[in-house]
Amino acid sequence: MKRYNWLLGLLCLQVFTAQAQKQAISDRVDSLLKLMTLKEKIGQLNQYSGREVTGPASDRKAYLLNDIQNGMVGSMLNVKGVKDTREIQGVALKSRLKIPLLFSLDVVHGYKTVFPVPLSEAASWDMEAIRQSAHIAAKEAAAAGIHWTFAPMVDITRDPRWGRVMEGAGEDPFLGSAIARARVKGFQGDQLGATDAVMACVKHFAAYGAAIAGRDYNPVDMSEQQLREIYLPPFKAAADAGAATFMNAFNTLNGIPATASTFLQRNILKKEWNYKGFVVSDWGSIREMIPWGFAANLSEAAAYAITAGSDMDMESEAYKNELEKLIQTGKISVDLLNDAVKRILYKKFELGLFENPYKFSDFKREDIVMNDKTHAAIARSIADKSIVLLKNEHQLLPLYAEAKKIALIGPLVRAKADLASTWTVYADTSQMTSVEEGLKQRFGATKFSYAEGCKINTSDTSKFNEAIQTAQNADLVVMVLGEAGNMTGEAKSRANIELPGVQEALFQKIKKTGKKVIVVVMGGRPLIFNTIADQADAIVYTFWLGGEAGHAIADVLSGDYNPSGKLPMTFPRSVGQIPLFYNYANTGRPVAKAGDIHYRSAYIDSPNTPRYAFGFGMSYTDFSYTDLRKDKEILKDGENLNVSFTLTNTGKRKGEEVVQLYLQDKVASVVRPVKELKGFDKVELGPGESKTIKFVVTPEMLAFYKSERGWITEPGSFKLMVGGASDQIRLESDFNLE
């Protein structure tokens, strides 16, 4: 009892201390606000890109430096490194009130150490690995003077044509929410202000992943039910995890630009969720209300944005040029301005920048952190976990020892910069490990030959014959194919997501040699490669793995690491199936059995199943699911349902399985999906080893959103499903909710 009282007292002290610290910061913010002129307040809402500031002398550089010195800038993006951040911060400290700047940067999947792109990391289903990746990225960025990263992107997307799928966690709100929490915790650490952490910025608020036709900057139209159930949960999870900032989106939502959406920013984020951080616009998104046809001019755009709750203006200069007049003429209340300024100043105090404006800009720490050799090893481990094995006929993988001669064929065999894809900020991509380098280091006694075969995105077949001859002289072939690294990311939407160029034609020629062919596919999105899917002997999907890609691929092909990745997005057979996702709702005429599509909701010219389902991924071992147990058949109001089953490694290798729990509300007042992910666990087992896996089903998991009523649960019958993928359900049972 004494120990309990001591722990309770300690907890109360911690809560009291935290509350006291928050109050102290709030008091300091209020005191500073009283000293500020109207122009200085507006200046805190202004963010510039600093590319010109650190470059040669120019009119633009002089203009920016003058604004900084006059207190008309609150934040800079694209200024990095201790030397430059110290120099520019010094200019800000010449201003009347000496308010320090926030330095921000798109640290999306690493600063110097390049980790797998976020979609690739999502395939690991390993929250600790994802948290660790974000933490190292933050540690390196903070050592370079950065306070704030424009990540994580938590947009749910069901359309792989959208180039920015590579920045997110895929199609599922439950998995996406778990990853959002992990990445926020990784970036921000235990407490803002630590010099191994940066502020997270959750983007893009909201529903940007549903842009029509998968095109960047396009409109979004959806019901509030879909918004609440699919697209908002990861944002709510990130807010609950303490994310310091949010970024609004480029899209419109039901006709209103997200930057001008009071519904999103004021009503949901700041009121309903009681969010205390601040919101920054995306690049120029306030100004873009004009070409949208929503605002007649920059003054109207500024008024819409500040009213809706956009606190900081990135690169539009709308607030700087228009807010003063809007306030002086009474069109905008000064209270809106004060609220935005308080939110921004609070974060500057919380980071400790007023005590030491240079605390993140330390030359010694920068040198130590940037040369930390452990970071590459961690990046390799995370890349290992992010690889998905899609096919392995006759257990061709891992590579057998008798293969003395291996042909490496394809345009990405020697790729380096492509491995990083987009959003690399400091890395030397020439030093990344290619697939060829990784395999040669791992298989020192094996004789490797190489042929490029073709370029990534041309129709030139002139190198086919050389590749065919190279294959004929080898024991087996490893082909490395995919899209180029710069074919995904912002403004990289693709109408055709098949392998570009003549790569599948090259594969067919190599396959006809009679050699066993292993295909490594790289990309920033789900790609379509039907011929390879049908004919390859083994397929490994890697997305973009970053600087340690070559080593990680060698780890998996050799069997040094048993692949454990699972797909975070559904892979279609054709573009015509898009949008395609596992948690669809049945229709009044569902396909009852395969092949029977007579007057059913189905395509007549294609299989209606995906090529690879959400949650799918193979291993070099096998797992069995047995003995499903529930602690009750009827779940009463307020109760939890405890579920357990036995997972057994029935193979001969140690391996990891991502076990997945799905639920279905069989009958409801709103049509429900055929299944929804509501739990998962990554479990490692040795050969023959068994483990009891437990899940807890809570009433919150059974809730759905209904217009005009909000989140509700209804009594009825539910189906519980457990398996290794959304289309590989091994165990199922029903229960009832009273």
XYZ file of C-alpha atoms in Angstrom:
738
model
C 0.000 0.000 0.000
C 2.883 2.361 0.777
C 4.349 1.715 -2.671
C 0.945 2.380 -4.252
C 0.587 5.649 -2.349
C 4.102 6.663 -3.372
C 3.409 5.958 -7.035
C 0.094 7.796 -6.875
C 1.802 10.754 -5.246
C 4.510 10.769 -7.921
C 1.882 10.679 -10.675
C -0.032 13.554 -9.076
C 3.209 15.538 -8.787
C 4.016 14.942 -12.453
C 0.535 16.043 -13.510
C 0.739 19.124 -11.290
C 4.197 19.973 -12.611
C 3.064 19.616 -16.229
C 0.052 21.815 -15.601
C 2.215 24.396 -13.861
C 4.642 24.417 -16.798
C 1.799 24.907 -19.273
C 0.408 27.765 -17.206
C 3.829 29.359 -16.938
C 4.243 29.238 -20.716
C 0.752 30.635 -21.232
C 1.539 33.510 -18.887
C 4.747 34.288 -20.768
C 2.899 34.174 -24.085
C 0.289 36.617 -22.784
C 2.966 38.963 -21.494
C 4.817 38.956 -24.798
C 1.618 39.440 -26.787
C 0.927 42.676 -24.900
C 4.267 44.057 -26.060
C 3.712 43.284 -29.737
C 2.507 45.699 -32.371
C -0.107 44.638 -34.888
C 2.575 44.229 -37.552
C 4.758 42.096 -35.265
C 1.835 39.829 -34.485
C 1.124 39.381 -38.179
C 4.813 38.688 -38.751
C 4.636 35.570 -36.537
C 2.101 34.126 -38.983
C 4.415 34.562 -41.977
C 6.632 31.718 -43.247
C 9.184 32.042 -46.039
C 11.290 29.523 -47.895
C 14.940 30.191 -47.183
C 16.609 28.910 -50.330
C 17.417 32.447 -51.443
C 18.434 33.585 -47.955
C 21.442 31.274 -47.853
C 22.392 31.863 -51.492
C 24.291 34.646 -53.234
C 23.302 38.282 -52.847
C 20.100 39.225 -54.672
C 17.114 41.536 -54.353
C 15.037 38.634 -53.021
C 17.633 37.815 -50.368
C 17.792 41.434 -49.219
C 13.983 41.548 -49.081
C 13.758 38.417 -46.928
C 16.539 39.434 -44.552
C 14.924 42.838 -44.102
C 11.597 41.230 -43.172
C 13.314 38.886 -40.719
C 15.176 41.733 -39.034
C 11.974 43.761 -38.767
C 10.101 40.949 -37.000
C 7.888 40.190 -39.994
C 8.738 36.479 -40.178
C 7.789 33.748 -37.742
C 9.300 30.743 -39.485
C 11.642 29.719 -42.267
C 11.590 26.495 -44.234
C 14.402 25.029 -46.305
C 17.169 26.494 -44.153
C 19.271 23.656 -42.761
C 22.619 23.060 -41.129
C 24.069 24.672 -38.020
C 25.979 27.338 -39.917
C 22.964 28.678 -41.826
C 20.395 28.332 -39.047
C 22.663 30.183 -36.610
C 23.260 32.930 -39.128
C 19.579 33.455 -39.958
C 18.534 33.183 -36.312
C 21.019 35.915 -35.575
C 19.192 38.189 -38.002
C 15.875 37.506 -36.240
C 17.450 38.401 -32.903
C 18.148 41.892 -34.230
C 14.409 42.541 -34.311
C 12.792 44.761 -31.678
C 11.419 41.928 -29.522
C 14.058 39.360 -30.487
C 11.499 36.617 -31.099
C 13.324 33.554 -32.449
C 12.446 31.864 -35.718
C 11.171 28.326 -36.197
C 13.210 26.399 -38.792
C 11.232 23.767 -40.665
C 11.947 21.157 -43.317
C 10.322 18.192 -45.083
C 12.108 15.450 -43.159
C 9.836 12.699 -44.449
C 11.938 9.531 -44.242
C 15.275 10.597 -42.876
C 17.626 13.551 -42.818
C 21.126 12.249 -43.557
C 20.306 8.587 -43.009
C 17.692 7.660 -45.615
C 15.134 5.194 -44.325
C 12.512 3.386 -46.402
C 9.752 5.662 -47.658
C 6.786 5.749 -45.256
C 4.630 3.405 -47.377
C 7.463 0.898 -47.325
C 7.843 1.202 -43.561
C 4.090 0.699 -43.248
C 4.605 -2.726 -44.836
C 6.642 -3.702 -41.770
C 3.576 -3.387 -39.498
C 6.229 -2.811 -36.820
C 5.353 0.227 -34.750
C 8.574 0.268 -32.758
C 10.664 0.197 -35.935
C 8.610 3.046 -37.396
C 8.953 5.065 -34.183
C 12.712 4.460 -34.184
C 13.044 5.552 -37.809
C 11.244 8.821 -37.069
C 13.328 9.346 -33.933
C 16.656 9.034 -35.752
C 15.399 11.331 -38.512
C 14.434 13.850 -35.828
C 17.746 13.455 -34.009
C 19.717 14.204 -37.172
C 17.457 17.077 -38.235
C 17.548 18.648 -34.759
C 21.333 18.433 -34.788
C 21.266 20.477 -38.004
C 19.259 23.281 -36.415
C 15.796 22.112 -37.505
C 12.911 22.543 -35.055
C 10.004 21.252 -37.090
C 9.359 18.608 -39.753
C 6.463 18.572 -42.211
C 5.667 14.954 -41.406
C 4.016 12.561 -40.868
C 1.642 12.453 -43.804
C -1.308 10.427 -42.552
C -3.621 10.658 -45.560
C -5.527 7.451 -46.203
C -5.609 6.608 -49.897
C -7.302 3.983 -52.005
C -5.906 5.162 -55.334
C -2.319 4.178 -56.180
C -2.290 6.544 -59.136
C -1.729 9.330 -56.590
C 2.008 9.933 -56.381
C 1.951 10.842 -52.702
C 0.902 7.372 -51.560
C 4.622 6.841 -50.922
C 4.472 9.356 -48.049
C 1.629 7.670 -46.191
C 0.594 4.421 -44.534
C -1.782 3.060 -47.161
C -5.492 2.417 -47.265
C -6.574 1.410 -43.769
C -7.582 3.838 -40.979
C -6.746 1.450 -38.125
C -3.233 0.680 -39.354
C -2.817 4.306 -40.409
C -3.764 5.504 -36.933
C -1.248 3.207 -35.264
C 1.493 4.412 -37.609
C 0.509 8.061 -37.089
C 0.944 7.639 -33.333
C 4.295 5.886 -33.756
C 5.695 8.540 -36.062
C 4.538 11.454 -33.906
C 6.119 9.815 -30.857
C 9.283 9.174 -32.846
C 9.665 12.722 -34.108
C 8.749 14.451 -30.861
C 10.224 12.064 -28.300
C 9.158 12.290 -24.691
C 9.013 16.079 -24.585
C 9.241 18.982 -26.982
C 12.410 20.958 -26.417
C 14.774 18.003 -26.245
C 17.616 18.405 -28.724
C 17.017 14.949 -30.208
C 13.423 15.762 -31.189
C 11.512 18.034 -33.556
C 7.910 19.169 -33.787
C 5.736 16.932 -35.949
C 3.341 18.385 -38.521
C 0.417 16.128 -39.379
C -0.689 16.511 -42.974
C -2.751 17.039 -45.075
C -5.875 18.037 -43.178
C -8.009 16.573 -44.573
C -8.977 13.871 -47.091
C -6.218 14.746 -49.585
C -5.708 11.031 -50.245
C -9.134 10.937 -51.879
C -8.322 13.498 -54.575
C -10.441 12.711 -57.630
C -8.729 10.383 -60.140
C -5.608 10.240 -57.971
C -4.472 13.640 -59.241
C -2.576 16.021 -56.993
C -4.262 19.319 -56.093
C -7.646 17.961 -57.228
C -11.051 18.277 -55.524
C -12.458 15.787 -53.015
C -16.138 14.987 -52.615
C -17.371 12.593 -49.936
C -19.964 12.060 -47.256
C -19.271 13.044 -43.684
C -19.609 9.373 -42.735
C -16.745 8.402 -45.035
C -14.674 11.353 -43.857
C -15.169 10.425 -40.204
C -14.701 6.678 -40.532
C -11.896 6.428 -43.100
C -9.969 9.672 -43.476
C -10.023 11.418 -40.086
C -9.008 8.621 -37.635
C -5.238 8.892 -38.273
C -5.414 12.665 -37.746
C -7.273 12.177 -34.483
C -4.724 9.573 -33.379
C -1.872 11.981 -34.159
C -3.565 14.817 -32.286
C -4.124 12.566 -29.272
C -0.450 11.571 -29.439
C 0.482 15.223 -28.924
C 1.384 16.319 -32.457
C 2.594 19.911 -32.217
C 1.203 21.160 -35.529
C -1.150 20.342 -38.403
C -0.924 21.294 -42.065
C -4.028 21.847 -44.147
C -4.465 20.363 -47.598
C -4.370 21.526 -51.217
C -7.710 19.934 -52.083
C -11.220 21.201 -51.735
C -13.587 19.189 -49.555
C -17.125 19.231 -50.904
C -16.447 22.505 -52.690
C -14.554 24.332 -49.937
C -10.737 24.652 -50.068
C -9.343 22.856 -47.021
C -7.374 25.991 -46.172
C -10.688 27.849 -45.854
C -12.579 25.061 -44.121
C -13.965 26.238 -40.795
C -15.629 22.832 -40.539
C -12.269 21.061 -40.536
C -10.006 23.477 -38.701
C -12.232 25.289 -36.230
C -15.141 22.918 -35.655
C -13.428 19.521 -35.704
C -9.759 20.121 -34.939
C -9.751 23.025 -32.515
C -13.178 22.688 -30.918
C -14.268 19.050 -31.095
C -10.770 17.635 -30.585
C -9.655 20.537 -28.357
C -6.417 20.835 -30.293
C -3.956 23.336 -28.800
C -1.229 23.311 -31.449
C -1.195 25.485 -34.552
C -2.102 24.953 -38.198
C 0.156 25.907 -41.095
C -1.027 26.206 -44.677
C 0.529 24.063 -47.357
C 2.826 25.850 -49.801
C 0.897 28.820 -51.202
C -2.479 27.211 -50.491
C -3.984 30.477 -49.230
C -3.117 32.234 -52.475
C -4.441 29.242 -54.439
C -7.998 30.038 -53.354
C -7.919 32.596 -56.178
C -7.399 30.144 -59.090
C -9.845 27.795 -57.364
C -12.398 30.537 -57.948
C -13.215 30.658 -54.244
C -11.630 34.019 -53.443
C -11.624 37.045 -55.724
C -8.285 38.340 -54.480
C -5.580 37.848 -51.871
C -7.438 39.903 -49.285
C -10.475 37.619 -49.487
C -8.219 34.569 -49.361
C -6.483 35.831 -46.223
C -9.839 36.527 -44.566
C -11.153 33.061 -45.384
C -7.985 31.361 -44.126
C -7.632 33.169 -40.780
C -11.358 32.803 -40.091
C -11.197 29.068 -40.816
C -8.278 28.550 -38.427
C -5.159 28.537 -40.618
C -2.633 30.040 -38.219
C 0.522 30.321 -40.330
C 0.802 31.267 -43.986
C 3.438 29.331 -45.922
C 4.733 31.326 -48.894
C 1.587 33.225 -49.893
C 2.386 36.507 -48.098
C -1.376 36.837 -47.749
C -1.354 37.550 -44.039
C 1.658 39.833 -44.259
C 0.106 41.970 -46.981
C -3.602 41.831 -46.135
C -4.331 41.129 -42.459
C -3.525 44.569 -41.093
C -6.037 46.257 -43.379
C -8.639 43.534 -42.740
C -8.362 44.097 -38.990
C -8.272 47.875 -39.196
C -11.444 47.899 -41.295
C -13.185 45.516 -38.915
C -13.578 42.728 -41.453
C -11.517 40.410 -39.259
C -11.444 40.394 -35.463
C -8.081 40.924 -33.808
C -9.052 38.016 -31.556
C -8.498 35.618 -34.478
C -5.018 37.057 -34.964
C -4.206 36.858 -31.256
C -5.309 33.227 -31.070
C -3.038 32.273 -33.972
C -0.055 34.191 -32.563
C -0.483 32.632 -29.117
C -0.445 29.139 -30.584
C 2.799 29.816 -32.461
C 4.550 31.588 -29.597
C 3.566 28.791 -27.215
C 5.512 26.291 -29.330
C 8.561 28.556 -29.431
C 8.522 28.786 -25.645
C 7.897 25.043 -25.373
C 10.953 24.348 -27.527
C 13.039 26.550 -25.232
C 14.022 28.951 -27.997
C 13.532 32.074 -25.896
C 16.016 30.766 -23.309
C 18.505 29.734 -26.000
C 17.657 30.538 -29.631
C 20.682 28.497 -30.753
C 20.046 25.377 -28.646
C 19.441 23.241 -31.752
C 22.329 24.776 -33.688
C 25.424 23.254 -32.121
C 28.431 22.491 -34.335
C 29.803 19.765 -32.065
C 26.495 17.920 -31.772
C 25.922 18.222 -35.510
C 29.263 16.552 -36.223
C 28.700 13.748 -33.714
C 25.150 12.931 -34.786
C 25.808 13.083 -38.531
C 28.632 10.586 -38.128
C 26.795 8.120 -35.888
C 27.508 4.737 -37.513
C 24.655 3.016 -35.690
C 22.058 4.837 -37.764
C 22.864 2.914 -40.958
C 22.561 -0.418 -39.160
C 19.137 0.554 -37.842
C 18.068 1.714 -41.310
C 19.122 -1.683 -42.682
C 17.100 -3.516 -40.032
C 13.999 -1.450 -40.795
C 14.473 -2.006 -44.535
C 14.647 -5.768 -43.867
C 11.285 -5.616 -42.119
C 9.705 -3.564 -44.908
C 10.243 -6.082 -47.739
C 7.216 -8.090 -48.875
C 7.545 -11.562 -50.420
C 4.734 -11.921 -52.962
C 5.595 -15.227 -54.624
C 7.980 -18.116 -54.021
C 7.334 -21.080 -56.307
C 8.928 -24.347 -55.161
C 10.732 -22.479 -52.367
C 13.227 -20.989 -54.809
C 14.059 -18.455 -52.133
C 16.190 -18.156 -50.154
C 18.876 -18.529 -52.819
C 20.327 -22.006 -52.925
C 24.045 -22.547 -52.433
C 24.450 -24.385 -55.747
C 23.793 -21.187 -57.718
C 27.395 -20.383 -58.643
C 26.506 -18.015 -61.465
C 23.764 -15.407 -61.043
C 22.722 -12.967 -63.759
C 21.610 -9.542 -62.554
C 19.348 -7.979 -65.166
C 17.272 -4.821 -65.225
C 17.455 -1.023 -65.178
C 17.502 -0.830 -61.362
C 20.270 -3.346 -60.630
C 22.843 -0.591 -60.154
C 20.453 2.168 -59.092
C 21.470 4.354 -56.163
C 19.650 7.698 -56.172
C 16.401 5.946 -57.127
C 16.540 3.966 -53.881
C 15.856 7.155 -51.927
C 12.885 8.174 -54.090
C 11.829 11.735 -53.175
C 12.089 13.981 -50.095
C 15.771 13.404 -49.433
C 17.317 16.489 -47.876
C 20.937 15.906 -46.908
C 21.966 12.408 -47.953
C 24.711 11.646 -50.464
C 22.724 9.305 -52.698
C 25.866 8.267 -54.565
C 26.906 6.386 -51.427
C 23.750 4.280 -51.220
C 24.099 0.527 -51.573
C 22.786 -0.808 -54.864
C 21.283 -4.278 -55.262
C 24.379 -5.394 -57.161
C 26.673 -4.164 -54.399
C 24.557 -5.740 -51.674
C 24.441 -9.139 -53.349
C 28.118 -9.169 -54.211
C 29.065 -8.375 -50.637
C 26.768 -11.100 -49.317
C 27.618 -13.815 -51.892
C 31.351 -13.366 -52.196
C 31.978 -16.740 -53.847
C 29.226 -16.376 -56.448
C 30.021 -15.184 -59.946
C 27.717 -12.349 -60.953
C 27.093 -11.075 -64.458
C 25.140 -7.969 -65.370
C 23.015 -6.629 -68.193
C 20.848 -3.541 -68.018
C 18.398 -4.917 -70.592
C 16.495 -1.673 -71.004
C 15.932 1.759 -69.540
C 13.073 2.328 -67.095
C 10.777 4.378 -69.279
C 11.654 4.024 -72.953
C 10.599 1.711 -75.788
C 14.193 0.833 -76.701
C 14.744 -2.956 -76.937
C 18.239 -2.822 -78.389
C 19.801 -4.281 -75.218
C 17.472 -7.277 -75.030
C 19.833 -9.676 -76.805
C 22.706 -8.894 -74.457
C 20.411 -9.545 -71.497
C 19.180 -12.831 -72.980
C 22.749 -14.033 -73.505
C 23.677 -13.009 -69.968
C 20.742 -15.037 -68.622
C 21.622 -18.078 -70.718
C 25.134 -18.170 -69.252
C 23.892 -18.113 -65.635
C 22.378 -20.660 -63.239
C 19.516 -18.318 -62.350
C 18.429 -14.729 -62.869
C 17.621 -11.890 -60.506
C 15.784 -9.091 -62.295
C 15.425 -5.675 -60.641
C 12.562 -3.734 -62.195
C 10.171 -0.931 -61.300
C 9.479 2.736 -61.734
C 12.092 5.451 -61.320
C 12.554 6.980 -57.895
C 11.322 10.361 -59.126
C 8.101 8.906 -60.554
C 6.395 9.067 -57.154
C 5.914 11.894 -54.705
C 4.209 15.253 -54.997
C 2.925 16.089 -58.491
C 3.801 12.570 -59.677
C 0.358 11.138 -60.365
C 0.281 8.428 -63.043
C -2.691 7.428 -65.194
C -1.012 4.116 -65.980
C 0.640 2.340 -63.063
C 1.929 -0.647 -65.011
C 5.682 -1.151 -65.098
C 6.875 1.664 -67.361
C 8.611 1.109 -70.671
C 9.397 -2.375 -71.971
C 10.350 -3.987 -68.669
C 7.680 -6.686 -68.748
C 8.597 -7.471 -72.346
C 12.209 -7.870 -71.190
C 11.036 -10.193 -68.432
C 9.188 -12.376 -70.953
C 12.331 -12.727 -73.077
C 14.401 -13.698 -70.046
C 11.765 -16.147 -68.823
C 11.789 -17.906 -72.193
C 15.447 -18.857 -71.644
C 14.179 -21.495 -69.221
C 16.118 -20.093 -66.277
C 14.545 -19.580 -62.886
C 13.744 -15.893 -62.540
C 13.493 -13.948 -59.287
C 12.034 -10.476 -59.716
C 12.673 -7.617 -57.317
C 10.105 -4.857 -57.919
C 10.780 -1.315 -56.721
C 8.329 1.566 -56.602
C 6.615 4.147 -54.474
C 3.118 2.776 -54.993
C 1.351 -0.491 -55.809
C 2.255 -1.283 -59.410
C 0.600 -3.539 -61.985
C 2.793 -6.327 -63.392
C 0.460 -9.130 -64.377
C 2.834 -11.038 -66.658
C 5.500 -11.115 -63.966
C 2.925 -12.052 -61.320
C 1.830 -15.020 -63.419
C 5.189 -16.249 -64.673
C 7.996 -15.276 -62.300
C 9.340 -17.973 -60.004
C 9.661 -15.575 -57.088
C 8.684 -11.934 -56.529
C 9.969 -9.592 -53.854
C 8.320 -6.173 -53.521
C 10.484 -3.566 -51.849
C 8.865 -0.172 -52.494
C 11.812 2.267 -51.920
C 14.087 1.092 -49.100
C 16.529 3.977 -48.793
C 20.282 3.957 -48.311
C 20.576 0.347 -47.135
C 18.353 -1.121 -49.854
C 21.031 -3.316 -51.431
C 22.035 -4.843 -48.103
C 18.421 -5.419 -47.042
C 17.494 -7.106 -50.321
C 20.558 -9.328 -49.978
C 19.491 -10.155 -46.412
C 16.118 -11.377 -47.659
C 17.257 -13.161 -50.821
C 19.934 -15.005 -48.854
C 17.622 -15.960 -45.996
C 19.659 -14.043 -43.435
C 16.358 -12.323 -42.767
C 13.063 -14.163 -43.198
C 10.690 -11.698 -44.896
C 7.806 -10.561 -42.711
C 6.317 -7.569 -44.544
C 2.605 -7.326 -45.316
C 1.022 -5.038 -47.890
C -0.506 -1.810 -46.517
C -2.373 -1.259 -49.800
C -4.328 -3.463 -52.168
C -2.615 -4.193 -55.491
C -5.028 -4.049 -58.462
C -4.920 -6.150 -61.608
C -5.770 -3.148 -63.775
C -6.302 0.583 -63.485
C -9.953 -0.071 -64.258
C -10.429 -1.614 -60.800
C -9.335 1.554 -58.999
C -10.340 2.547 -56.380
C -9.839 -0.919 -54.921
C -9.681 -1.635 -51.207
C -10.415 -4.504 -48.844
C -12.977 -2.829 -46.551
C -15.645 -2.323 -49.187
C -19.381 -2.520 -48.515
C -21.433 -5.289 -50.035
C -24.097 -4.388 -52.575
C -27.576 -5.745 -53.023
C -26.100 -8.055 -55.649
C -22.732 -9.256 -54.399
C -20.795 -12.025 -56.121
C -21.894 -15.051 -54.101
C -19.371 -17.460 -55.595
C -16.383 -17.135 -57.908
C -17.327 -17.103 -61.559
C -21.013 -16.390 -61.025
C -21.284 -12.765 -62.129
C -24.664 -12.961 -63.885
C -26.398 -9.722 -62.944
C -23.958 -9.221 -60.091
C -21.788 -6.280 -59.059
C -18.756 -7.361 -61.055
C -16.590 -6.717 -64.082
C -17.236 -8.983 -67.067
C -13.760 -8.566 -68.558
C -11.537 -9.100 -65.519
C -11.295 -11.118 -62.339
C -12.916 -9.079 -59.597
C -10.356 -9.952 -56.955
C -7.198 -7.885 -56.423
C -3.847 -9.147 -57.619
C -2.558 -8.963 -54.039
C -4.812 -8.198 -51.102
C -4.321 -5.777 -48.234
C -2.331 -7.455 -45.459
C -0.794 -10.090 -47.749
C 2.827 -11.156 -47.484
C 4.636 -14.498 -47.502
C 7.398 -15.986 -45.362
C 10.030 -18.698 -45.727
C 8.128 -20.615 -43.065
C 4.456 -21.458 -42.481
C 2.054 -20.618 -39.677
C -1.084 -22.333 -38.463
C -3.997 -20.702 -36.635
C -5.975 -22.913 -34.254
C -8.173 -22.993 -31.173
C -10.097 -19.713 -31.394
C -11.586 -18.861 -27.999
C -13.879 -16.097 -26.694
C -14.637 -15.365 -23.049
C -18.300 -14.626 -23.822
C -20.851 -14.971 -26.585
C -22.841 -11.880 -25.682
C -21.139 -8.551 -25.161
C -23.108 -6.248 -22.909
C -22.891 -2.475 -22.795
C -19.529 -1.344 -21.437
C -17.931 -4.798 -21.549
C -14.915 -6.001 -23.509
C -14.628 -9.265 -25.418
C -11.405 -11.206 -24.830
C -10.322 -13.288 -27.805
C -7.424 -15.717 -28.061
C -6.070 -18.327 -30.438
C -2.937 -20.392 -30.950
C -0.360 -19.435 -33.560
C 2.191 -22.106 -34.472
C 5.259 -21.967 -36.689
C 4.852 -25.215 -38.621
C 7.925 -24.683 -40.781
C 11.662 -25.150 -40.363
C 12.766 -21.529 -40.033
C 12.321 -18.849 -37.421
C 9.910 -16.247 -38.710
C 7.525 -13.412 -37.921
C 3.823 -13.388 -38.685
C 1.569 -10.328 -38.645
C -1.689 -11.702 -37.241
C -4.694 -9.583 -38.148
C -8.084 -9.209 -36.454
C -11.067 -8.156 -38.557
C -14.665 -7.450 -37.522
C -17.926 -7.191 -39.442
C -21.179 -5.673 -38.248
C -23.613 -7.998 -40.025
C -26.731 -5.815 -39.939
C -26.777 -2.105 -39.114
C -28.749 1.045 -39.815
C -25.849 2.121 -42.044
C -24.411 -0.448 -44.470
C -21.108 -1.667 -43.062
C -17.940 -3.021 -44.722
C -17.475 -6.757 -45.257
C -14.566 -6.547 -42.820
C -12.585 -3.893 -40.938
C -9.125 -4.250 -39.416
C -9.403 -3.762 -35.653
C -6.217 -5.305 -34.320
C -2.847 -6.758 -35.306
C 0.284 -8.104 -33.710
C 3.695 -8.998 -35.111
C 4.805 -12.281 -33.549
C 8.168 -14.046 -33.864
C 8.249 -17.837 -33.472
C 10.954 -20.460 -33.796
C 10.391 -23.694 -35.752
C 7.632 -25.691 -34.075
C 6.981 -22.979 -31.491
C 3.433 -21.993 -30.514
C 2.098 -18.939 -28.770
C -1.294 -17.861 -27.497
C -2.271 -14.594 -29.171
C -4.766 -12.351 -27.427
C -6.957 -9.520 -28.668
C -9.438 -7.373 -26.777
C -12.554 -6.216 -28.630
C -13.911 -3.016 -27.078
C -17.296 -1.370 -27.692
C -15.468 1.493 -29.439
C -14.329 -0.945 -32.126
C -17.968 -1.674 -32.959
C -18.986 1.973 -33.381
C -19.744 3.674 -36.676
C -20.588 7.204 -37.713
C -24.170 8.112 -38.555
C -25.208 11.496 -39.889
C -26.795 13.780 -37.299
C -26.126 11.274 -34.514
C -22.348 10.992 -34.511
C -20.548 7.856 -33.352
C -22.939 5.120 -32.246
C -22.993 1.396 -31.511
C -26.017 -0.729 -32.251
C -26.974 -4.118 -30.781
C -26.765 -7.060 -33.119
C -24.613 -9.849 -34.481
C -20.935 -9.419 -35.367
C -18.452 -11.638 -37.143
C -14.917 -11.916 -35.784
C -12.167 -13.003 -38.196
C -8.484 -13.750 -37.666
C -5.884 -14.433 -40.336
C -2.646 -13.530 -42.065
C -4.203 -11.211 -44.664
C -7.557 -9.639 -45.455
C -8.237 -12.468 -47.929
C -6.670 -15.235 -45.824
C -9.032 -15.582 -42.883
C -8.070 -18.702 -40.910
C -10.462 -18.512 -37.960
C -13.860 -16.903 -37.503
C -16.704 -16.801 -35.034
C -19.797 -14.771 -34.235
C -20.749 -12.825 -31.135
C -23.600 -10.547 -30.190
C -23.767 -7.076 -28.722
C -26.689 -6.255 -26.454
